[in-house]
PDB file of C-alpha atoms in Angstrom:
ATOM      1  CA  MET P   1     -64.272 190.542   0.941  1.00  0.00           C
ATOM      2  CA  ILE P   2     -63.705 194.206   1.846  1.00  0.00           C
ATOM      3  CA  ILE P   3     -63.301 197.563  -0.165  1.00  0.00           C
ATOM      4  CA  ASP P   4     -62.085 200.723   1.991  1.00  0.00           C
ATOM      5  CA  PHE P   5     -63.978 203.094  -0.011  1.00  0.00           C
ATOM      6  CA  HIS P   6     -62.020 205.904   1.558  1.00  0.00           C
ATOM      7  CA  ALA P   7     -58.231 205.992   2.356  1.00  0.00           C
ATOM      8  CA  HIS P   8     -55.304 208.730   1.366  1.00  0.00           C
ATOM      9  CA  ASN P   9     -52.323 207.927  -0.079  1.00  0.00           C
ATOM     10  CA  THR P  10     -50.062 210.695   1.916  1.00  0.00           C
ATOM     11  CA  LEU P  11     -46.515 211.061   0.998  1.00  0.00           C
ATOM     12  CA  ARG P  12     -44.187 207.779   2.072  1.00  0.00           C
ATOM     13  CA  GLU P  13     -47.097 206.302   3.748  1.00  0.00           C
ATOM     14  CA  THR P  14     -48.928 204.319   1.008  1.00  0.00           C
ATOM     15  CA  ASP P  15     -46.805 201.200   1.171  1.00  0.00           C
ATOM     16  CA  ILE P  16     -47.811 201.244   5.024  1.00  0.00           C
ATOM     17  CA  LEU P  17     -51.401 201.671   4.523  1.00  0.00           C
ATOM     18  CA  LEU P  18     -51.762 198.644   1.862  1.00  0.00           C
ATOM     19  CA  GLN P  19     -49.953 196.456   4.104  1.00  0.00           C
ATOM     20  CA  SER P  20     -52.071 197.519   7.011  1.00  0.00           C
ATOM     21  CA  ALA P  21     -55.103 196.857   4.819  1.00  0.00           C
ATOM     22  CA  LEU P  22     -54.179 193.101   3.719  1.00  0.00           C
ATOM     23  CA  ARG P  23     -53.578 192.531   7.221  1.00  0.00           C
ATOM     24  CA  ASN P  24     -57.012 193.362   8.429  1.00  0.00           C
ATOM     25  CA  GLY P  25     -58.776 191.549   5.329  1.00  0.00           C
ATOM     26  CA  ILE P  26     -59.362 194.243   3.022  1.00  0.00           C
ATOM     27  CA  SER P  27     -59.259 193.454  -0.763  1.00  0.00           C
ATOM     28  CA  LYS P  28     -59.172 197.099  -2.062  1.00  0.00           C
ATOM     29  CA  VAL P  29     -58.547 200.566  -1.172  1.00  0.00           C
ATOM     30  CA  VAL P  30     -60.000 203.796  -3.228  1.00  0.00           C
ATOM     31  CA  LEU P  31     -57.195 206.233  -2.734  1.00  0.00           C
ATOM     32  CA  LEU P  32     -58.311 209.739  -2.752  1.00  0.00           C
ATOM     33  CA  GLY P  33     -54.885 211.614  -2.573  1.00  0.00           C
ATOM     34  CA  ASP P  34     -53.474 213.607  -0.140  1.00  0.00           C
ATOM     35  CA  VAL P  35     -55.822 216.149  -0.125  1.00  0.00           C
ATOM     36  CA  LEU P  36     -54.327 218.700   2.395  1.00  0.00           C
ATOM     37  CA  ARG P  37     -50.462 218.204   1.346  1.00  0.00           C
ATOM     38  CA  PHE P  38     -50.772 221.844   0.503  1.00  0.00           C
ATOM     39  CA  GLY P  39     -53.460 223.011   2.621  1.00  0.00           C
ATOM     40  CA  TYR P  40     -57.321 224.141   2.120  1.00  0.00           C
ATOM     41  CA  TYR P  41     -56.822 225.600  -1.329  1.00  0.00           C
ATOM     42  CA  PRO P  42     -54.244 223.830  -3.361  1.00  0.00           C
ATOM     43  CA  THR P  43     -53.205 225.440  -6.858  1.00  0.00           C
ATOM     44  CA  GLU P  44     -53.073 223.687 -10.361  1.00  0.00           C
ATOM     45  CA  ALA P  45     -49.361 222.832 -10.123  1.00  0.00           C
ATOM     46  CA  GLN P  46     -50.196 221.301  -6.477  1.00  0.00           C
ATOM     47  CA  ILE P  47     -53.468 219.402  -7.621  1.00  0.00           C
ATOM     48  CA  ARG P  48     -51.649 217.654 -10.447  1.00  0.00           C
ATOM     49  CA  GLU P  49     -48.835 216.674  -8.177  1.00  0.00           C
ATOM     50  CA  ILE P  50     -51.269 215.251  -5.818  1.00  0.00           C
ATOM     51  CA  ASN P  51     -52.826 212.832  -8.406  1.00  0.00           C
ATOM     52  CA  ASP P  52     -49.544 211.978 -10.337  1.00  0.00           C
ATOM     53  CA  ASP P  53     -49.173 210.137  -6.675  1.00  0.00           C
ATOM     54  CA  THR P  54     -52.726 208.662  -7.214  1.00  0.00           C
ATOM     55  CA  ILE P  55     -51.965 207.320 -10.608  1.00  0.00           C
ATOM     56  CA  HIS P  56     -48.765 206.220  -9.357  1.00  0.00           C
ATOM     57  CA  ALA P  57     -49.425 204.454  -6.307  1.00  0.00           C
ATOM     58  CA  VAL P  58     -52.365 202.704  -8.874  1.00  0.00           C
ATOM     59  CA  LYS P  59     -50.582 201.589 -11.722  1.00  0.00           C
ATOM     60  CA  LYS P  60     -47.687 199.974  -9.078  1.00  0.00           C
ATOM     61  CA  VAL P  61     -50.363 198.088  -6.952  1.00  0.00           C
ATOM     62  CA  PRO P  62     -53.521 197.535  -9.706  1.00  0.00           C
ATOM     63  CA  ASP P  63     -54.844 194.339  -8.038  1.00  0.00           C
ATOM     64  CA  LEU P  64     -54.873 196.814  -4.481  1.00  0.00           C
ATOM     65  CA  CYS P  65     -56.240 199.855  -5.421  1.00  0.00           C
ATOM     66  CA  TYR P  66     -58.591 202.384  -7.285  1.00  0.00           C
ATOM     67  CA  GLY P  67     -58.128 206.247  -7.499  1.00  0.00           C
ATOM     68  CA  PHE P  68     -59.829 209.487  -7.400  1.00  0.00           C
ATOM     69  CA  CYS P  69     -58.747 212.389  -8.937  1.00  0.00           C
ATOM     70  CA  PHE P  70     -58.788 215.243  -6.325  1.00  0.00           C
ATOM     71  CA  LEU P  71     -59.998 218.576  -7.654  1.00  0.00           C
ATOM     72  CA  ASN P  72     -59.950 222.403  -6.452  1.00  0.00           C
ATOM     73  CA  PRO P  73     -63.210 224.099  -7.802  1.00  0.00           C
ATOM     74  CA  ALA P  74     -61.478 227.356  -6.952  1.00  0.00           C
ATOM     75  CA  ASN P  75     -59.170 226.535 -10.007  1.00  0.00           C
ATOM     76  CA  ASP P  76     -59.679 227.798 -13.185  1.00  0.00           C
ATOM     77  CA  PRO P  77     -62.384 225.894 -14.939  1.00  0.00           C
ATOM     78  CA  SER P  78     -60.806 224.800 -17.839  1.00  0.00           C
ATOM     79  CA  PHE P  79     -58.020 223.883 -15.612  1.00  0.00           C
ATOM     80  CA  MET P  80     -60.315 221.685 -13.622  1.00  0.00           C
ATOM     81  CA  LEU P  81     -62.058 219.762 -16.584  1.00  0.00           C
ATOM     82  CA  GLU P  82     -58.639 219.153 -18.595  1.00  0.00           C
ATOM     83  CA  GLU P  83     -56.986 217.360 -15.138  1.00  0.00           C
ATOM     84  CA  LEU P  84     -60.251 215.211 -14.823  1.00  0.00           C
ATOM     85  CA  ASP P  85     -60.266 213.997 -18.469  1.00  0.00           C
ATOM     86  CA  ARG P  86     -56.427 213.793 -17.885  1.00  0.00           C
ATOM     87  CA  CYS P  87     -57.149 211.247 -14.801  1.00  0.00           C
ATOM     88  CA  LEU P  88     -59.866 209.511 -16.262  1.00  0.00           C
ATOM     89  CA  GLN P  89     -57.703 208.482 -18.837  1.00  0.00           C
ATOM     90  CA  GLU P  90     -56.290 206.359 -16.247  1.00  0.00           C
ATOM     91  CA  HIS P  91     -58.385 203.195 -16.278  1.00  0.00           C
ATOM     92  CA  ALA P  92     -58.270 202.742 -12.669  1.00  0.00           C
ATOM     93  CA  ILE P  93     -59.614 206.302 -11.678  1.00  0.00           C
ATOM     94  CA  LYS P  94     -62.945 206.157 -11.011  1.00  0.00           C
ATOM     95  CA  GLY P  95     -64.278 209.210  -9.484  1.00  0.00           C
ATOM     96  CA  VAL P  96     -63.859 212.470  -8.142  1.00  0.00           C
ATOM     97  CA  LYS P  97     -62.724 213.854  -4.273  1.00  0.00           C
ATOM     98  CA  LEU P  98     -63.575 217.220  -3.135  1.00  0.00           C
ATOM     99  CA  GLU P  99     -62.394 218.640   0.014  1.00  0.00           C
ATOM    100  CA  VAL P 100     -62.911 221.754   1.996  1.00  0.00           C
ATOM    101  CA  SER P 101     -61.886 224.417  -0.460  1.00  0.00           C
ATOM    102  CA  VAL P 102     -65.252 225.611  -2.115  1.00  0.00           C
ATOM    103  CA  ASN P 103     -68.549 225.009  -0.438  1.00  0.00           C
ATOM    104  CA  CYS P 104     -70.917 222.333  -2.316  1.00  0.00           C
ATOM    105  CA  ARG P 105     -73.520 225.026  -2.847  1.00  0.00           C
ATOM    106  CA  ASP P 106     -71.048 227.167  -5.495  1.00  0.00           C
ATOM    107  CA  ASP P 107     -71.921 227.396  -8.581  1.00  0.00           C
ATOM    108  CA  LEU P 108     -68.246 226.408  -9.404  1.00  0.00           C
ATOM    109  CA  LEU P 109     -68.813 222.619  -8.341  1.00  0.00           C
ATOM    110  CA  HIS P 110     -71.386 222.728 -11.915  1.00  0.00           C
ATOM    111  CA  PRO P 111     -68.637 222.079 -14.198  1.00  0.00           C
ATOM    112  CA  VAL P 112     -67.479 219.109 -12.052  1.00  0.00           C
ATOM    113  CA  MET P 113     -71.111 217.472 -11.383  1.00  0.00           C
ATOM    114  CA  GLU P 114     -71.806 217.956 -15.520  1.00  0.00           C
ATOM    115  CA  LYS P 115     -68.512 216.274 -16.453  1.00  0.00           C
ATOM    116  CA  LEU P 116     -69.356 213.196 -13.595  1.00  0.00           C
ATOM    117  CA  GLN P 117     -72.870 213.025 -15.364  1.00  0.00           C
ATOM    118  CA  GLU P 118     -71.563 212.580 -18.771  1.00  0.00           C
ATOM    119  CA  TYR P 119     -69.010 209.952 -17.448  1.00  0.00           C
ATOM    120  CA  ASN P 120     -71.470 208.238 -15.182  1.00  0.00           C
ATOM    121  CA  LEU P 121     -68.560 208.733 -12.027  1.00  0.00           C
ATOM    122  CA  PRO P 122     -69.622 209.294  -8.269  1.00  0.00           C
ATOM    123  CA  LEU P 123     -68.179 211.967  -6.534  1.00  0.00           C
ATOM    124  CA  LEU P 124     -66.995 211.676  -2.815  1.00  0.00           C
ATOM    125  CA  HIS P 125     -67.160 215.038  -1.266  1.00  0.00           C
ATOM    126  CA  HIS P 126     -65.917 215.679   2.721  1.00  0.00           C
ATOM    127  CA  CYS P 127     -68.430 216.691   4.978  1.00  0.00           C
ATOM    128  CA  TRP P 128     -69.166 217.330   8.523  1.00  0.00           C
ATOM    129  CA  TYR P 129     -71.423 218.862  11.202  1.00  0.00           C
ATOM    130  CA  LYS P 130     -69.227 221.132  13.540  1.00  0.00           C
ATOM    131  CA  THR P 131     -69.232 223.705  15.894  1.00  0.00           C
ATOM    132  CA  VAL P 132     -66.279 224.798  16.414  1.00  0.00           C
ATOM    133  CA  GLY P 133     -62.791 224.390  14.304  1.00  0.00           C
ATOM    134  CA  LYS P 134     -64.854 224.734  10.960  1.00  0.00           C
ATOM    135  CA  CYS P 135     -63.420 225.690   7.754  1.00  0.00           C
ATOM    136  CA  LYS P 136     -65.034 228.743   5.724  1.00  0.00           C
ATOM    137  CA  ASP P 137     -65.937 226.742   2.736  1.00  0.00           C
ATOM    138  CA  GLU P 138     -66.292 223.439   4.291  1.00  0.00           C
ATOM    139  CA  SER P 139     -69.898 221.321   3.682  1.00  0.00           C
ATOM    140  CA  ASP P 140     -72.063 219.809   5.729  1.00  0.00           C
ATOM    141  CA  PRO P 141     -74.671 217.441   4.999  1.00  0.00           C
ATOM    142  CA  SER P 142     -77.433 219.957   4.309  1.00  0.00           C
ATOM    143  CA  ASP P 143     -74.901 221.084   1.492  1.00  0.00           C
ATOM    144  CA  ILE P 144     -74.070 217.974   0.368  1.00  0.00           C
ATOM    145  CA  ALA P 145     -78.199 217.635  -0.008  1.00  0.00           C
ATOM    146  CA  TYR P 146     -78.606 220.658  -1.970  1.00  0.00           C
ATOM    147  CA  LEU P 147     -75.948 219.656  -4.818  1.00  0.00           C
ATOM    148  CA  ALA P 148     -77.451 216.008  -4.452  1.00  0.00           C
ATOM    149  CA  ARG P 149     -80.931 217.517  -5.588  1.00  0.00           C
ATOM    150  CA  LEU P 150     -79.667 220.017  -7.935  1.00  0.00           C
ATOM    151  CA  PHE P 151     -77.801 216.959 -10.065  1.00  0.00           C
ATOM    152  CA  PRO P 152     -79.953 213.604  -8.908  1.00  0.00           C
ATOM    153  CA  SER P 153     -78.293 211.412 -11.700  1.00  0.00           C
ATOM    154  CA  VAL P 154     -74.605 212.013  -9.950  1.00  0.00           C
ATOM    155  CA  LYS P 155     -73.938 209.818  -7.191  1.00  0.00           C
ATOM    156  CA  MET P 156     -72.717 211.078  -4.430  1.00  0.00           C
ATOM    157  CA  VAL P 157     -70.822 209.902  -1.321  1.00  0.00           C
ATOM    158  CA  MET P 158     -70.886 211.898   1.824  1.00  0.00           C
ATOM    159  CA  ALA P 159     -67.840 211.233   3.642  1.00  0.00           C
ATOM    160  CA  HIS P 160     -67.455 211.137   7.431  1.00  0.00           C
ATOM    161  CA  LEU P 161     -70.711 209.154   9.135  1.00  0.00           C
ATOM    162  CA  ALA P 162     -69.221 209.956  12.689  1.00  0.00           C
ATOM    163  CA  GLY P 163     -68.811 213.497  11.545  1.00  0.00           C
ATOM    164  CA  CYS P 164     -72.328 214.077  10.094  1.00  0.00           C
ATOM    165  CA  GLY P 165     -74.020 212.250  12.574  1.00  0.00           C
ATOM    166  CA  TYR P 166     -77.874 211.598  13.143  1.00  0.00           C
ATOM    167  CA  ARG P 167     -78.786 215.164  12.100  1.00  0.00           C
ATOM    168  CA  GLY P 168     -76.680 214.455   8.853  1.00  0.00           C
ATOM    169  CA  ILE P 169     -78.035 211.284   8.277  1.00  0.00           C
ATOM    170  CA  GLU P 170     -81.814 212.860   7.846  1.00  0.00           C
ATOM    171  CA  ASP P 171     -80.587 215.327   5.780  1.00  0.00           C
ATOM    172  CA  ILE P 172     -80.033 213.173   2.988  1.00  0.00           C
ATOM    173  CA  VAL P 173     -82.664 210.507   3.541  1.00  0.00           C
ATOM    174  CA  GLU P 174     -84.798 211.928   0.846  1.00  0.00           C
ATOM    175  CA  CYS P 175     -81.558 212.136  -1.425  1.00  0.00           C
ATOM    176  CA  PRO P 176     -81.326 208.855  -3.092  1.00  0.00           C
ATOM    177  CA  ASN P 177     -78.551 209.570  -5.199  1.00  0.00           C
ATOM    178  CA  VAL P 178     -76.271 210.336  -1.572  1.00  0.00           C
ATOM    179  CA  TYR P 179     -74.551 207.417  -0.150  1.00  0.00           C
ATOM    180  CA  VAL P 180     -72.592 208.071   3.426  1.00  0.00           C
ATOM    181  CA  ASP P 181     -69.460 206.166   3.809  1.00  0.00           C
ATOM    182  CA  THR P 182     -68.477 204.930   7.653  1.00  0.00           C
ATOM    183  CA  SER P 183     -65.518 207.131   7.996  1.00  0.00           C
ATOM    184  CA  GLY P 184     -64.313 209.890  10.539  1.00  0.00           C
ATOM    185  CA  GLY P 185     -63.652 209.608  14.529  1.00  0.00           C
ATOM    186  CA  GLN P 186     -64.232 207.017  16.877  1.00  0.00           C
ATOM    187  CA  PRO P 187     -67.341 204.751  16.820  1.00  0.00           C
ATOM    188  CA  VAL P 188     -70.425 205.859  18.533  1.00  0.00           C
ATOM    189  CA  ALA P 189     -72.661 203.043  19.332  1.00  0.00           C
ATOM    190  CA  GLY P 190     -76.042 202.718  17.421  1.00  0.00           C
ATOM    191  CA  LEU P 191     -74.944 205.250  14.121  1.00  0.00           C
ATOM    192  CA  VAL P 192     -74.340 202.758  11.981  1.00  0.00           C
ATOM    193  CA  GLU P 193     -77.296 200.829  13.015  1.00  0.00           C
ATOM    194  CA  TYR P 194     -79.421 204.144  12.524  1.00  0.00           C
ATOM    195  CA  ALA P 195     -78.136 204.507   9.267  1.00  0.00           C
ATOM    196  CA  VAL P 196     -79.022 201.152   8.070  1.00  0.00           C
ATOM    197  CA  ARG P 197     -82.834 201.892   9.563  1.00  0.00           C
ATOM    198  CA  ARG P 198     -83.056 205.321   7.813  1.00  0.00           C
ATOM    199  CA  LEU P 199     -80.983 205.127   4.637  1.00  0.00           C
ATOM    200  CA  GLY P 200     -80.799 201.008   3.931  1.00  0.00           C
ATOM    201  CA  SER P 201     -77.714 198.844   4.059  1.00  0.00           C
ATOM    202  CA  ALA P 202     -77.122 199.755  -0.014  1.00  0.00           C
ATOM    203  CA  ARG P 203     -76.654 203.412   0.613  1.00  0.00           C
ATOM    204  CA  ILE P 204     -73.585 202.565   3.423  1.00  0.00           C
ATOM    205  CA  LEU P 205     -69.816 202.053   2.280  1.00  0.00           C
ATOM    206  CA  PHE P 206     -67.397 201.147   4.745  1.00  0.00           C
ATOM    207  CA  GLY P 207     -64.468 203.555   4.844  1.00  0.00           C
ATOM    208  CA  SER P 208     -61.571 203.901   6.772  1.00  0.00           C
ATOM    209  CA  ASP P 209     -60.116 207.468   6.498  1.00  0.00           C
ATOM    210  CA  ALA P 210     -56.506 205.557   6.617  1.00  0.00           C
ATOM    211  CA  PRO P 211     -53.614 206.177   7.383  1.00  0.00           C
ATOM    212  CA  TYR P 212     -55.592 208.742   9.872  1.00  0.00           C
ATOM    213  CA  ARG P 213     -57.702 206.927  11.571  1.00  0.00           C
ATOM    214  CA  ASP P 214     -56.895 202.813  12.785  1.00  0.00           C
ATOM    215  CA  VAL P 215     -58.274 200.582  10.014  1.00  0.00           C
ATOM    216  CA  THR P 216     -59.136 197.878  12.994  1.00  0.00           C
ATOM    217  CA  CYS P 217     -60.819 200.012  15.124  1.00  0.00           C
ATOM    218  CA  GLN P 218     -62.747 201.252  11.924  1.00  0.00           C
ATOM    219  CA  LEU P 219     -63.672 197.894  10.453  1.00  0.00           C
ATOM    220  CA  GLY P 220     -64.956 196.968  14.459  1.00  0.00           C
ATOM    221  CA  ARG P 221     -68.277 199.462  14.006  1.00  0.00           C
ATOM    222  CA  ILE P 222     -69.090 197.331  11.308  1.00  0.00           C
ATOM    223  CA  CYS P 223     -68.403 193.698  11.883  1.00  0.00           C
ATOM    224  CA  ARG P 224     -69.417 194.604  15.473  1.00  0.00           C
ATOM    225  CA  ALA P 225     -72.532 196.324  14.682  1.00  0.00           C
ATOM    226  CA  ALA P 226     -75.884 194.551  15.309  1.00  0.00           C
ATOM    227  CA  LEU P 227     -76.686 194.040  11.625  1.00  0.00           C
ATOM    228  CA  ASP P 228     -77.613 191.146   9.557  1.00  0.00           C
ATOM    229  CA  GLU P 229     -74.983 189.184   7.396  1.00  0.00           C
ATOM    230  CA  GLU P 230     -76.158 190.590   4.212  1.00  0.00           C
ATOM    231  CA  SER P 231     -76.326 194.222   5.072  1.00  0.00           C
ATOM    232  CA  LYS P 232     -72.691 193.968   6.568  1.00  0.00           C
ATOM    233  CA  ASP P 233     -71.656 192.583   3.385  1.00  0.00           C
ATOM    234  CA  ARG P 234     -73.124 195.247   1.842  1.00  0.00           C
ATOM    235  CA  ILE P 235     -71.722 197.323   3.610  1.00  0.00           C
ATOM    236  CA  LEU P 236     -68.037 196.218   3.180  1.00  0.00           C
ATOM    237  CA  TYR P 237     -68.360 195.153  -0.102  1.00  0.00           C
ATOM    238  CA  ARG P 238     -70.840 194.617  -2.478  1.00  0.00           C
ATOM    239  CA  ASN P 239     -72.131 198.468  -2.480  1.00  0.00           C
ATOM    240  CA  ALA P 240     -68.685 199.767  -3.580  1.00  0.00           C
ATOM    241  CA  LYS P 241     -68.064 197.245  -6.062  1.00  0.00           C
ATOM    242  CA  ASP P 242     -71.096 198.060  -7.439  1.00  0.00           C
ATOM    243  CA  LEU P 243     -70.630 201.905  -7.422  1.00  0.00           C
ATOM    244  CA  LEU P 244     -67.051 201.584  -8.192  1.00  0.00           C
ATOM    245  CA  LYS P 245     -68.375 199.155 -11.966  1.00  0.00           C
ATOM    246  CA  SER P 246     -65.617 197.077 -10.498  1.00  0.00           C
TER     247      SER P 246
END
């Protein structure tokens, strides 16, 4: 079995995404929302619209989907916590997704982290090392490590192994509450194997970033990696199952 821990239910594309997942042997998909539909700084109304779409998709095909609640920590804290509580009332909402609106060193994230700590749910946070084209408040792996040390009991998923690279792996080695998903960019030879050596296979999750990335190509970086079958099974399924309490 395979769980894709990083996919986006973009406008009018969710059915295509799920069909592609099934064709490639993926059993479950974590839908993170159409997080860039309204740009980098979505309003409260826009956040609700994105989360409504995720809830609808999960209700439509609950056997195929989990959902994450998308938030913008720059919004009013009371709205943010009310929206998280609203999403959590839906049984298939399994965590929180944050993007680039606020850097994860900012105290604005603390109410979200405290709520995740209370509910024992994971955070999946966008992350990338960039030399050009970086958003003003975009987080890199060192920022993720900073937040993880402040909230060591909250499980965090650092998105985009391919964008974080070898340096990003080293940033989180000593943060046992941080996982990494394998999405982001084209496969880099040896990167997944390096992540397993440094982090252990129990801290790595398969993620495709579909529909922005091709699922077949993203699966190839795991299925054709020089790893034993137990490690591949952990990355493709077991770690996600444990993290999602499914």
